[in-house]
Amino acid sequence: MATPKALVLRTAGTNCDRETEYALQQAGFEVERIHVFRIMETPTLLEKFQFLVVPGGFSYGDDVAAGKILANQMLHALAEPLNRFVEAGKLALGICNGFQVLIKSGLLPWGNVNTEEANRDATLAWNDCGMFKCKWVHMSCDSQKCVFLPHGEVIALPMAHGEGKFVTATPEILATIQQQDQVALRYCDEAGTIGGAPNPNGSMDDIAGLCDPTGRVLGLMPHPERFVETIHHPQWTRKDIRRADGRLFFDGAYSHLTQ
Amino acid sequence: MNRIEIWPKDGFGDPHADGVFTHIRELGIDTVSAVDSARLFFLAGDITDEQVATLAGELLVDKVTERVVLGTTADDGKNVIETHMQVGVMDPTAASILSAAKEMGIELRTVQTGRRYELGGDVTEEQKVTISTKLLANAVIEDYYLDAHTPDEHPGTPYQLDLKIVSLLELDEAGLMKLSEEGHMFLNITEMKAIQDYYRAKGREPRDVELEMLAQTWSEHCGHKTFRSDVKVMNAKGEVVEEIPNLLKNTVFKATMDLNKPWCLNVFADNAGVIEFDEENAICFKVETHNHPSAIEPYGGSMTGIGGVVRDPMGTGLGSRPIANTDVFCFGDTTMDLADVPAGVLHPRRTMRGVVAGVRDYGNRMGIPTVNGAVYFDDRYIGNPLVFCGTVAIMPREAAFKQHPNHGDTIVVVGGRTGRDGIHGATFSSGEMTHETESEFSHAVQIGNAITEKKILDTLLQARDKKLYTCITDCGAGGLSSAVGEMGEEIGAKVQLEDIPIKYAGLSYDEIWISEAQERMVLAVSPDKVDELLALFASEDVEATDIGTFGLTDDNDKGLLELYYGETLVGELDMEFLHDGTPRPTKDALWDFVPAATPAPATKDSYNDELLAVLASPNVASKEWVIRQYDHEVQGTSAIKPLVGVGEDGPGDAAVVTPIYGSNKAVAISCGMNPTLGDLDPYQSALHAVDEALRNLVSVGGDVETTAILDNFCWGNCNKPDRMGALVQAAKACYEAAMTYGTPFVSGKDSLNNEFVTDTGETIAIPPTLLISAFGLVDDASKCITSDAKAAGNKVYLVGTTRPELGGAHLLLANGLDTGNDVPPVDCKTNFNTFVALGKAIRSGLARTCHDLSEGGLAAAAAEMAFSGGLGIELSTDAMIVDGDASQTAKLFGESAGRFLVEVTPDNAAAFEAAMGETACAAIGEITDTGRVQIDSAIDLANTDTKAAWQGTFNW
């Protein structure tokens, strides 16, 4: 089988594209980092890829709101090719700023880029503390549908964001997301207990990551690409770290696409 | 103008307004009961109401958490404050909205932004002004209004050339000095006369831009005149005791030359110092200060501080990629009463918040992990806070060396546009601050846009790898004038000023030339590569413009700088005069050291309270509030982080990053500084700073033998002989330290004249402050260790010798005790041997934990080691290796250099002792499971108490 190809979409202010490229290469992908302008000029470029990753950073400086301007470009210049990409059974992952972009373009929570749904039902608002915060968090992999992650695992990753509080417009929308098994990741403590202090930003239902109804589009605030070696873990000098949890995301995508 | 207000919806909270509410309380105004805030947008263009509604509803609002008001909310007797960005100030959000609207098919002409605040409760007009000026609006970049305000559209007026000639030839000395002062040139009479002689020889009067350029190039900030001066050192009796020609060349720089390390690839010649990393790569490091602007506008000032220092490595060699940032700050007392803050100065707490936020917003956006730093406090930083920003970067070895332009190369400026921001920044940074500086020099603060710089970086590295340019430098202090002036030093340059892209109409030719607008780089490009280079930058939406030519003007052998505006020659200077015409000054220094021993503190049975006070003292206390706001993980290269331990919140000694994916080859980064010691004994203070930086590096497993260091001197006014005397002492100590530790200086910078004159005429000079930054190679990051205790039952060694002196110890500062100037002397040679042995032992896997002893001595280090590890530590001072007659106080809290606490498993104890060989190394206790720090019977405290004291001070 041909090596699956991953596209790391970058633009002005993207700043996690190189480490994301490395994490994808580690998992076995053939990777290209491409500027969104090139895709806007030639949308058919998307077709040769099986995996779209929108990496972290501050696309367009988070001007107006985090992820808003890049989402606007997707909505007005790339909606049709992106929807075709997802409908073709391919995968998409948004990390941190990428998650913000996916939610503001409509790819999350419902898997469709359109101005009607974009940012209508859910958003990522300012952290309750009102500040950018960089720290390691634990999360529980809670969705059986999410094709990237092993259900039931507890993983550790670093987060680094100011606007990461997941919020839905109404309780009914949150209920729908839960019923459709779209809650991919919940903040928890090291033992896997969800709720309370481990929630770093006030997200509803302790949501750290969300997938679309197919489980093939995933967005999360913490950074899997920053934990792909055991010495990335903040306590590797204290204890034996057996697994670099960030690799699960990229390995999971690779297995899904190659199985 | 179409006004749009974006308000938070009920029930979704508004952290921004909540923050403002807290800060109003901190201003001492407690009658405000609530704060609401809205984002304001003003759109102009030939657009319909429907289009305005579309932009508001689809682009500007968050549909889930916010609501739109088209037009203006009625003031209705509410307490209203609005802040608006001033016209002409770079507003990245406005620029983003312009292009996003275009993608939606809506053409806007201009966009302006602002914020509206509505305050609940009782607020007087006077309090509103206080809140506006002290908290919400920064007069340098924002206007405030106490009611709803919708600005006019400012189309701007195009500039009409108006060439200005200055009368200089006939001036007498008084006239020359008047010109220097009124023109904010900050040049002395000797320099002014040199300029007069030059123009007399030319037989013409100068044009204004020529004088501006000379003032800029010859400024303290750009020229380091003081550090390069010939110094005459006198004692208190007025006897000359020493004469040193060119201080820099005979101290700091001499050490580098004398050491002559083969792995130093490019030092003191370029924007950053470059050393070897591995067979393919080199790394460089630069640390800059951005003090004066940060005093006036902490947020913008520190932003441009970090933005500027990031551009230095981008413009070193053929350009490098930043891999880590560092930041060190000095502030006044953050707990002082607002009423005691002198006029013209911001409250230290506001300064600190602003500085931290500026570094955060710029560094995080650049995607560079901020991995190391420190924060110090002293009342005398009130008028002159210090902001040190550093950047470490990596490049292919072949790109590591300084290049020069060829005759005929095109001058290309890339990046941001030129505006009126930052005019006179270099000269302003070279003068003293007064309570009026804020208003006189508001234009000297540049406004940063990190995303523009990130775009330049992304594109520049592609251009470098395609070999599209011959040479590069950044626009820093002195702007294009300085950048083109430096690059064309040997062969001259011809520039068309009207070709330089400007932010708004109306800029005069001289403003264009000397503006220090941020995010610009200058490239020299071979004419056959210009088209490809311009196309590459255009493809990433980075403006790149041909503005002239290096060399190759008529009879231009010696190098002539020619500035044209259209067909008119508006400036002409000989490069030789510009760069070498400044007379080397002579400085008088006064140095007479009168020893004064610290009064011996009374011996006590328990030092628990003293230890808690030390841990809570601002220099020692946890800086987690700062560190968490910085992304220290971006790039996925972090091996040893700034916070360590079982709670991931203990103090790390040095950071370790692995810049090459898939490789464990690493660079360790650390710093050392101690302004209190600078006051007492500047010579020992400098030795301590170097020792601390290296100690921190060795603690994680760094190798002192492949480590280079950087100096940043921040001093008072060195025209005053006592300040100059202290500077000479510190500079000479730098030579001794670098030679003895074998660590060359590879880059440095000084910021002198850090004095503030209050409205009552009192002069406040900062303490002599020397920051030493260190970076060293680590072959395998997986061999590194951290400072948190690891397991009960392990042995604890004290490495290094404890001395009896207590001068400057934090025990005294934190507990209000008097100090003498008996700073513990540093034995660099002995410490070097210790560093080598300990570093090797750590890298061989013989130590589980290592923490250096610095502020607070043994007691503080032991407490930190214990609470970071969530374990106990039990030590006895009986076995400590002591030089002289050290008291119990000195054993517990003395701050002798070259010492470490090291945790070793019982299995490795013999091997560790053997590895330490002849160096001072004594087993003094063990790690326990008690969760307490216990030393003799003098200290016995629970981690919960020590950690609470340490974390409580900056739990903001």
mmCIF file of N, CA, C and O in Angstrom, chain B residues 203-233:
data_model
loop_
_atom_site.group_PDB
_atom_site.id
_atom_site.type_symbol
_atom_site.label_atom_id
_atom_site.label_comp_id
_atom_site.label_asym_id
_atom_site.label_seq_id
_atom_site.Cartn_x
_atom_site.Cartn_y
_atom_site.Cartn_z
ATOM 1 N N GLY B 203 32.958 72.387 3.417
ATOM 2 C CA GLY B 203 32.556 73.689 2.936
ATOM 3 C C GLY B 203 31.067 73.852 2.743
ATOM 4 O O GLY B 203 30.601 74.576 1.870
ATOM 5 N N ARG B 204 30.291 73.130 3.528
ATOM 6 C CA ARG B 204 28.835 73.313 3.425
ATOM 7 C C ARG B 204 28.168 73.048 4.771
ATOM 8 O O ARG B 204 28.764 72.425 5.659
ATOM 9 N N GLU B 205 26.931 73.541 4.917
ATOM 10 C CA GLU B 205 26.146 73.275 6.112
ATOM 11 C C GLU B 205 25.519 71.880 5.989
ATOM 12 O O GLU B 205 25.230 71.412 4.885
ATOM 13 N N PRO B 206 25.306 71.214 7.130
ATOM 14 C CA PRO B 206 24.690 69.880 7.061
ATOM 15 C C PRO B 206 23.197 69.944 6.755
ATOM 16 O O PRO B 206 22.537 70.924 7.074
ATOM 17 N N ARG B 207 22.712 68.866 6.155
ATOM 18 C CA ARG B 207 21.270 68.666 6.034
ATOM 19 C C ARG B 207 20.811 67.959 7.306
ATOM 20 O O ARG B 207 21.576 67.212 7.924
ATOM 21 N N ASP B 208 19.556 68.175 7.685
ATOM 22 C CA ASP B 208 19.089 67.666 8.985
ATOM 23 C C ASP B 208 19.244 66.145 9.110
ATOM 24 O O ASP B 208 19.641 65.623 10.152
ATOM 25 N N VAL B 209 18.958 65.419 8.042
ATOM 26 C CA VAL B 209 18.992 63.955 8.135
ATOM 27 C C VAL B 209 20.418 63.458 8.393
ATOM 28 O O VAL B 209 20.626 62.426 9.024
ATOM 29 N N GLU B 210 21.399 64.225 7.934
ATOM 30 C CA GLU B 210 22.791 63.828 8.171
ATOM 31 C C GLU B 210 23.135 63.915 9.657
ATOM 32 O O GLU B 210 23.778 63.025 10.220
ATOM 33 N N LEU B 211 22.668 64.995 10.279
ATOM 34 C CA LEU B 211 22.927 65.145 11.714
ATOM 35 C C LEU B 211 22.194 64.059 12.509
ATOM 36 O O LEU B 211 22.728 63.490 13.466
ATOM 37 N N GLU B 212 20.978 63.779 12.082
ATOM 38 C CA GLU B 212 20.200 62.728 12.768
ATOM 39 C C GLU B 212 20.947 61.402 12.697
ATOM 40 O O GLU B 212 21.022 60.633 13.647
ATOM 41 N N MET B 213 21.492 61.138 11.536
ATOM 42 C CA MET B 213 22.175 59.875 11.334
ATOM 43 C C MET B 213 23.461 59.793 12.154
ATOM 44 O O MET B 213 23.781 58.753 12.729
ATOM 45 N N LEU B 214 24.170 60.895 12.222
ATOM 46 C CA LEU B 214 25.391 60.914 13.031
ATOM 47 C C LEU B 214 25.048 60.717 14.504
ATOM 48 O O LEU B 214 25.693 59.938 15.211
ATOM 49 N N ALA B 215 24.003 61.411 14.959
ATOM 50 C CA ALA B 215 23.611 61.294 16.367
ATOM 51 C C ALA B 215 23.241 59.853 16.684
ATOM 52 O O ALA B 215 23.586 59.316 17.739
ATOM 53 N N GLN B 216 22.561 59.229 15.747
ATOM 54 C CA GLN B 216 22.116 57.852 15.953
ATOM 55 C C GLN B 216 23.306 56.889 15.982
ATOM 56 O O GLN B 216 23.447 56.067 16.879
ATOM 57 N N THR B 217 24.176 57.022 14.984
ATOM 58 C CA THR B 217 25.300 56.091 14.878
ATOM 59 C C THR B 217 26.290 56.291 16.023
ATOM 60 O O THR B 217 26.906 55.347 16.487
ATOM 61 N N TRP B 218 26.413 57.535 16.446
ATOM 62 C CA TRP B 218 27.359 57.810 17.514
ATOM 63 C C TRP B 218 26.722 57.719 18.887
ATOM 64 O O TRP B 218 27.359 58.020 19.902
ATOM 65 N N SER B 219 25.477 57.322 18.973
ATOM 66 C CA SER B 219 24.806 57.283 20.275
ATOM 67 C C SER B 219 25.434 56.208 21.146
ATOM 68 O O SER B 219 26.017 55.234 20.654
ATOM 69 N N GLU B 220 25.288 56.383 22.447
ATOM 70 C CA GLU B 220 25.748 55.372 23.392
ATOM 71 C C GLU B 220 25.149 54.020 23.032
ATOM 72 O O GLU B 220 25.802 52.988 23.052
ATOM 73 N N HIS B 221 23.869 54.061 22.676
ATOM 74 C CA HIS B 221 23.143 52.817 22.418
ATOM 75 C C HIS B 221 23.761 52.045 21.255
ATOM 76 O O HIS B 221 23.924 50.840 21.313
ATOM 77 N N CYS B 222 24.098 52.764 20.168
ATOM 78 C CA CYS B 222 24.648 52.059 19.008
ATOM 79 C C CYS B 222 26.159 51.938 19.073
ATOM 80 O O CYS B 222 26.732 51.008 18.527
ATOM 81 N N GLY B 223 26.813 52.902 19.715
ATOM 82 C CA GLY B 223 28.264 52.956 19.604
ATOM 83 C C GLY B 223 29.042 52.424 20.796
ATOM 84 O O GLY B 223 30.232 52.217 20.719
ATOM 85 N N HIS B 224 28.362 52.186 21.920
ATOM 86 C CA HIS B 224 29.022 51.702 23.126
ATOM 87 C C HIS B 224 30.250 52.530 23.462
ATOM 88 O O HIS B 224 31.327 52.021 23.723
ATOM 89 N N LYS B 225 30.031 53.852 23.419
ATOM 90 C CA LYS B 225 31.148 54.772 23.596
ATOM 91 C C LYS B 225 31.817 54.594 24.946
ATOM 92 O O LYS B 225 33.037 54.593 25.046
ATOM 93 N N THR B 226 30.985 54.453 25.981
ATOM 94 C CA THR B 226 31.557 54.362 27.316
ATOM 95 C C THR B 226 32.441 53.126 27.446
ATOM 96 O O THR B 226 33.546 53.176 27.959
ATOM 97 N N PHE B 227 31.921 52.011 26.931
ATOM 98 C CA PHE B 227 32.658 50.769 27.090
ATOM 99 C C PHE B 227 33.922 50.723 26.252
ATOM 100 O O PHE B 227 34.855 49.995 26.533
ATOM 101 N N ARG B 228 33.953 51.537 25.210
ATOM 102 C CA ARG B 228 35.151 51.561 24.373
ATOM 103 C C ARG B 228 36.079 52.710 24.738
ATOM 104 O O ARG B 228 37.082 52.945 24.071
ATOM 105 N N SER B 229 35.745 53.442 25.793
ATOM 106 C CA SER B 229 36.544 54.620 26.107
ATOM 107 C C SER B 229 37.837 54.241 26.827
ATOM 108 O O SER B 229 37.996 53.127 27.323
ATOM 109 N N ASP B 230 38.756 55.195 26.850
ATOM 110 C CA ASP B 230 39.979 55.052 27.646
ATOM 111 C C ASP B 230 39.639 55.514 29.057
ATOM 112 O O ASP B 230 39.090 56.595 29.243
ATOM 113 N N VAL B 231 39.973 54.694 30.033
ATOM 114 C CA VAL B 231 39.552 55.010 31.401
ATOM 115 C C VAL B 231 40.735 55.322 32.299
ATOM 116 O O VAL B 231 41.764 54.640 32.251
ATOM 117 N N LYS B 232 40.534 56.360 33.091
ATOM 118 C CA LYS B 232 41.521 56.718 34.099
ATOM 119 C C LYS B 232 40.865 56.446 35.452
ATOM 120 O O LYS B 232 39.861 57.064 35.783
ATOM 121 N N VAL B 233 41.432 55.492 36.198
ATOM 122 C CA VAL B 233 40.834 55.136 37.490
ATOM 123 C C VAL B 233 41.564 55.868 38.608
ATOM 124 O O VAL B 233 42.789 55.804 38.695
#
